[in-house]
mmCIF file of C-alpha atoms in Angstrom:
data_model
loop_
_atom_site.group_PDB
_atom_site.id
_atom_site.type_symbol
_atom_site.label_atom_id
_atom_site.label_comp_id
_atom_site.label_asym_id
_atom_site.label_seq_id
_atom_site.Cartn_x
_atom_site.Cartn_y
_atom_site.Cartn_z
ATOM 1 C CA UNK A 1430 53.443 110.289 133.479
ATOM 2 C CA UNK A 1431 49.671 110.683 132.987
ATOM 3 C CA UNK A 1432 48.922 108.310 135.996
ATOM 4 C CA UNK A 1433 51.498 110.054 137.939
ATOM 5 C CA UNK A 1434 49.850 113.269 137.101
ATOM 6 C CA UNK A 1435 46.757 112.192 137.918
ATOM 7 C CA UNK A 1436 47.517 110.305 141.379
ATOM 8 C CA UNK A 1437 49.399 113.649 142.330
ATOM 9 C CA UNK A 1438 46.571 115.437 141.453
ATOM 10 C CA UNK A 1439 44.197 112.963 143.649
ATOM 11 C CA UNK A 1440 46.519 114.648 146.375
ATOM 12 C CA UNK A 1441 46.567 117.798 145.635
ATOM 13 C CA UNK A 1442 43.013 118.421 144.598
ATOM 14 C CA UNK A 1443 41.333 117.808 148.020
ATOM 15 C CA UNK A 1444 42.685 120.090 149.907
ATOM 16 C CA UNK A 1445 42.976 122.889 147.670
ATOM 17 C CA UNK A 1446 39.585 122.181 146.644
ATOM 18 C CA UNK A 1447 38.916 122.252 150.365
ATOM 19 C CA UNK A 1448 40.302 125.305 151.403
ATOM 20 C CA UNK A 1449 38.621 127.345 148.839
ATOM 21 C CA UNK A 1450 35.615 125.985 150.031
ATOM 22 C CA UNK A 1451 36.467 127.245 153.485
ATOM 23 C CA UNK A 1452 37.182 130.333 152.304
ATOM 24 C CA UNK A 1453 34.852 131.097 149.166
ATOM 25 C CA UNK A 1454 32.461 128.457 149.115
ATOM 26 C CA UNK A 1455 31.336 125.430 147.080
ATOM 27 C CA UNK A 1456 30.593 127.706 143.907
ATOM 28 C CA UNK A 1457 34.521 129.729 143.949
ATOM 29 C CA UNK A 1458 35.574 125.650 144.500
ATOM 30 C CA UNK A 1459 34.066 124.920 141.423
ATOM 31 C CA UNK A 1460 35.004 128.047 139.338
ATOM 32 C CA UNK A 1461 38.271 127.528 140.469
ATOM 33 C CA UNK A 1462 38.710 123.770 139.151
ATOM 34 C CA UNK A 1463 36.610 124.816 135.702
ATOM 35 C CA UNK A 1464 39.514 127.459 135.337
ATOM 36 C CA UNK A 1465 42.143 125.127 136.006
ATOM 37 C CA UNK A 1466 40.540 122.419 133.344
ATOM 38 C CA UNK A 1467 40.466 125.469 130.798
ATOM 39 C CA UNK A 1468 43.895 126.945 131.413
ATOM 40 C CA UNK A 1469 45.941 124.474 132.754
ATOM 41 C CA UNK A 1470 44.817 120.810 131.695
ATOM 42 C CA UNK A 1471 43.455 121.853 128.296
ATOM 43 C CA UNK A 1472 46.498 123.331 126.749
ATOM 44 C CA UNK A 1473 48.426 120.819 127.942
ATOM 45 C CA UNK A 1474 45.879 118.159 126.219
ATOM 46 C CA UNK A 1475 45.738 120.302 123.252
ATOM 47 C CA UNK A 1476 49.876 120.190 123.401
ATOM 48 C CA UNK A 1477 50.893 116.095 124.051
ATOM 49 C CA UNK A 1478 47.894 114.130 122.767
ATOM 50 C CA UNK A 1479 48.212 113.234 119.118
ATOM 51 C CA UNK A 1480 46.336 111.454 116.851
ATOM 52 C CA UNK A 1481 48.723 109.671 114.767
ATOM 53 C CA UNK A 1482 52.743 109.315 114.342
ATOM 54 C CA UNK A 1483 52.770 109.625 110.846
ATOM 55 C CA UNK A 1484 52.948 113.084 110.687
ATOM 56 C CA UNK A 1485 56.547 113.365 112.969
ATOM 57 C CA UNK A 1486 57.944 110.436 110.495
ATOM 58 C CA UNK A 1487 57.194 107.885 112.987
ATOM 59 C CA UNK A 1488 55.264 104.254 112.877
ATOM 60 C CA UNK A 1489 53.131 103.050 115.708
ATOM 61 C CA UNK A 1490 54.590 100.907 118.292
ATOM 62 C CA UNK A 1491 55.679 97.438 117.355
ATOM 63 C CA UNK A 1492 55.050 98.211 113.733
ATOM 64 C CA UNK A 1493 58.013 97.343 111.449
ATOM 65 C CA UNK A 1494 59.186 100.094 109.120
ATOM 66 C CA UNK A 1495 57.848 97.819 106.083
ATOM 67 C CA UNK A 1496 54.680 97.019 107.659
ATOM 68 C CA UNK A 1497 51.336 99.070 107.404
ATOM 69 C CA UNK A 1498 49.008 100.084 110.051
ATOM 70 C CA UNK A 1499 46.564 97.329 111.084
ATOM 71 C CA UNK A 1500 43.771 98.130 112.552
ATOM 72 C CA UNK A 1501 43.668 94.034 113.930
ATOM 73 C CA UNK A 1502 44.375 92.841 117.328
ATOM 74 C CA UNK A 1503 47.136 90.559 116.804
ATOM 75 C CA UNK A 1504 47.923 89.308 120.007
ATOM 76 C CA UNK A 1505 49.330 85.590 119.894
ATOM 77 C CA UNK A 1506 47.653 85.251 116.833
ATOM 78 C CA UNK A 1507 43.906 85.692 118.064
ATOM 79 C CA UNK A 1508 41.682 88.203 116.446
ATOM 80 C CA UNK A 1509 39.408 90.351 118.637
ATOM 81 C CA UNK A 1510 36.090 88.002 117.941
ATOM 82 C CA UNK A 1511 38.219 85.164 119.584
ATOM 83 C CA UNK A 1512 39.231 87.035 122.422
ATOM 84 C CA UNK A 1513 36.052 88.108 123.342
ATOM 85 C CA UNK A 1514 35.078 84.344 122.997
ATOM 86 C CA UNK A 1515 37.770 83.415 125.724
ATOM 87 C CA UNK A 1516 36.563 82.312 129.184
ATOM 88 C CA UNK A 1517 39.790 84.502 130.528
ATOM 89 C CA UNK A 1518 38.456 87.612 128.629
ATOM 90 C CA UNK A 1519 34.915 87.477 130.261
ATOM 91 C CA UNK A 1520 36.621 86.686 133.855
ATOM 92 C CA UNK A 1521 38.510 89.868 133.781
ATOM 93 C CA UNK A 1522 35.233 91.738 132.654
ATOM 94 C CA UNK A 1523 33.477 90.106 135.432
ATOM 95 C CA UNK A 1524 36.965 91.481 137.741
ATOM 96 C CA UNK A 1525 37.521 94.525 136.469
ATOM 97 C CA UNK A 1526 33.758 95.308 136.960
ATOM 98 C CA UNK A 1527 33.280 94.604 140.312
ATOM 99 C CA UNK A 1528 36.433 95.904 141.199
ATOM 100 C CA UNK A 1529 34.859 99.713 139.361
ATOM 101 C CA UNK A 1530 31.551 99.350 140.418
ATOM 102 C CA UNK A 1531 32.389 98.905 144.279
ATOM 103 C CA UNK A 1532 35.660 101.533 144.060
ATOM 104 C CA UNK A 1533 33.225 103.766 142.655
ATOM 105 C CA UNK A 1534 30.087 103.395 144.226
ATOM 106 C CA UNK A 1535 32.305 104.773 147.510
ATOM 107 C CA UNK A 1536 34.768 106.915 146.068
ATOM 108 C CA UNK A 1537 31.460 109.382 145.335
ATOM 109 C CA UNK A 1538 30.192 108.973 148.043
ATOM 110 C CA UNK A 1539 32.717 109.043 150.421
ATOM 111 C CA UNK A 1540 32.279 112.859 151.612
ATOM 112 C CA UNK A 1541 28.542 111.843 152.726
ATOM 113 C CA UNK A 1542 29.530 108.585 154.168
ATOM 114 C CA UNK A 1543 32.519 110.444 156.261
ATOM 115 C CA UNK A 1544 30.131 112.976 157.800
ATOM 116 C CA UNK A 1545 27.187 110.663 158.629
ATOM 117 C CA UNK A 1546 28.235 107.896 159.684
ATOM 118 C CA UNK A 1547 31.742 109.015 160.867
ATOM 119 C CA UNK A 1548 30.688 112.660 162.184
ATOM 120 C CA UNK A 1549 34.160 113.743 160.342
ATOM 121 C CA UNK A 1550 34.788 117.511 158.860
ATOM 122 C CA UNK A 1551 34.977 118.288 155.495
ATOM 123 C CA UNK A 1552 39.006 119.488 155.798
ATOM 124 C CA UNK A 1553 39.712 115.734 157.817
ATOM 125 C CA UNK A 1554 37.811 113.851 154.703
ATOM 126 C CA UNK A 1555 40.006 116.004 152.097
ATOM 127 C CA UNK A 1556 42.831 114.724 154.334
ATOM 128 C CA UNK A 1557 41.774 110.915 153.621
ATOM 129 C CA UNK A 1558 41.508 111.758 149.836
ATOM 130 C CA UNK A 1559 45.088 113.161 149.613
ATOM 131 C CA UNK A 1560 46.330 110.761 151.204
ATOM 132 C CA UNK A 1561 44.342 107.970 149.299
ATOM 133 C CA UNK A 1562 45.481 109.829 145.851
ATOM 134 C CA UNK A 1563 49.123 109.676 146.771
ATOM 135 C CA UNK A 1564 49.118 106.115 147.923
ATOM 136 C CA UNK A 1565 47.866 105.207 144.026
ATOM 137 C CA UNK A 1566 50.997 107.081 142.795
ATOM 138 C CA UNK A 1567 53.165 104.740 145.217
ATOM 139 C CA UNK A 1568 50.921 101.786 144.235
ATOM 140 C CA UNK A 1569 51.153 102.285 140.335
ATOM 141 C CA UNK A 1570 55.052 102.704 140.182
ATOM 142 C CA UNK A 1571 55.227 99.888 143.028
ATOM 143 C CA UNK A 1572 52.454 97.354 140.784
ATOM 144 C CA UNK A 1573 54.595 98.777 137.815
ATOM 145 C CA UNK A 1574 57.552 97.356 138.661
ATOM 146 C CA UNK A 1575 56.552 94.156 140.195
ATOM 147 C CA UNK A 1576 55.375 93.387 136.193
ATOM 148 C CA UNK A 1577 58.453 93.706 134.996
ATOM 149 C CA UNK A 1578 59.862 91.433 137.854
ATOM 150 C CA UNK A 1579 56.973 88.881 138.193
ATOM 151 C CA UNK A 1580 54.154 87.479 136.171
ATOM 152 C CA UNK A 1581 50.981 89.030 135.403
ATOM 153 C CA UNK A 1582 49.077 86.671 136.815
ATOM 154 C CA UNK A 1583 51.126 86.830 140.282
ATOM 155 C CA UNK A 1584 50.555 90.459 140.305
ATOM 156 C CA UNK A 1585 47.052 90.139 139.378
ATOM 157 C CA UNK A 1586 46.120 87.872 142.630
ATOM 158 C CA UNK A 1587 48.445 90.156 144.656
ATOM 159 C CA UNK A 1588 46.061 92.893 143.642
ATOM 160 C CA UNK A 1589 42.818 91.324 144.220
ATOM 161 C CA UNK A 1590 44.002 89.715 147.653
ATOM 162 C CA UNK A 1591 45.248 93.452 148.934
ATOM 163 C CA UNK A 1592 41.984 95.132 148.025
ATOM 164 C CA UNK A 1593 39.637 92.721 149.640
ATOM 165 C CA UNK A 1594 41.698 92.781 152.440
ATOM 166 C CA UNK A 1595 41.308 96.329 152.509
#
């Protein structure tokens, strides 16, 4: 739900943000999203996020009933010091920051790189950004359920082969 939220709102954002810009002006743009932070998104926060299950009589996920809290990473048997020690862990660092610091490195930039080098208006670039937002909603469900039908791994190199090909 939270990525769904948030790809929706990588739709929607845009061009609202956009059209008050039009209209108002960069300053009413940004009023407009602090106010939405403070009365929308914070409440909300404030409402869902919680900080432990043991106050609603519940355990943490994949805890047994009989079994306490551990604050360990017990996955297959390896503590954290020996999955940091793994050649796998360190390639996915290596991935998964690459992967950021190029998706990034655009994605705030992408207004400035639209107008200069493209000669595109503001309300075409918001365009490209809702449409970009809405294709990571399709992409998460769509990546979502290939895991459950094929393995990581398959997914994984699926993944990395569509974005450089993009």
């Amino acid at each position: 739900l939270a990525a769904g939220a948030q790809a929706v709102g990588s739709f929607l954002v845009p061009i609202l943000t956009q059209k008050i810009i039009a209209q108002s002006g960069w300053s009413a743009a940004l009023l407009a999203l602090a106010a939405f932070e403070l009365l929308i998104c914070l409440p909300i926060v404030a409402l869902l996020v919680k900080d432990s299950p043991a106050p609603y009589g519940l355990i943490p996920d994949g805890d047994e009933p009989t079994q306490a809290a551990s604050t360990k990473c017990d996955i297959a048997g390896m503590d954290t010091r020996n999955i940091v020690s793994t050649a796998t862990f360190w390639k996915l660092v290596v991935c998964f920051a690459i992967m950021g610091l190029s998706l990034y490195a655009i994605a705030a930039n992408i207004a400035f790189i639209l107008t200069k080098t493209a000669g595109m208006s503001l309300a075409d670039i918001a365009t490209i950004q809702a449409v970009s937002g809405i294709s990571v909603l399709f992409g998460r469900v769509g990546f979502g359920f290939l895991l459950d039908k094929l393995q990581a791994r398959t997914v994984g190199i699926l993944t990395m082969a569509l974005a450089a090909a993009c």
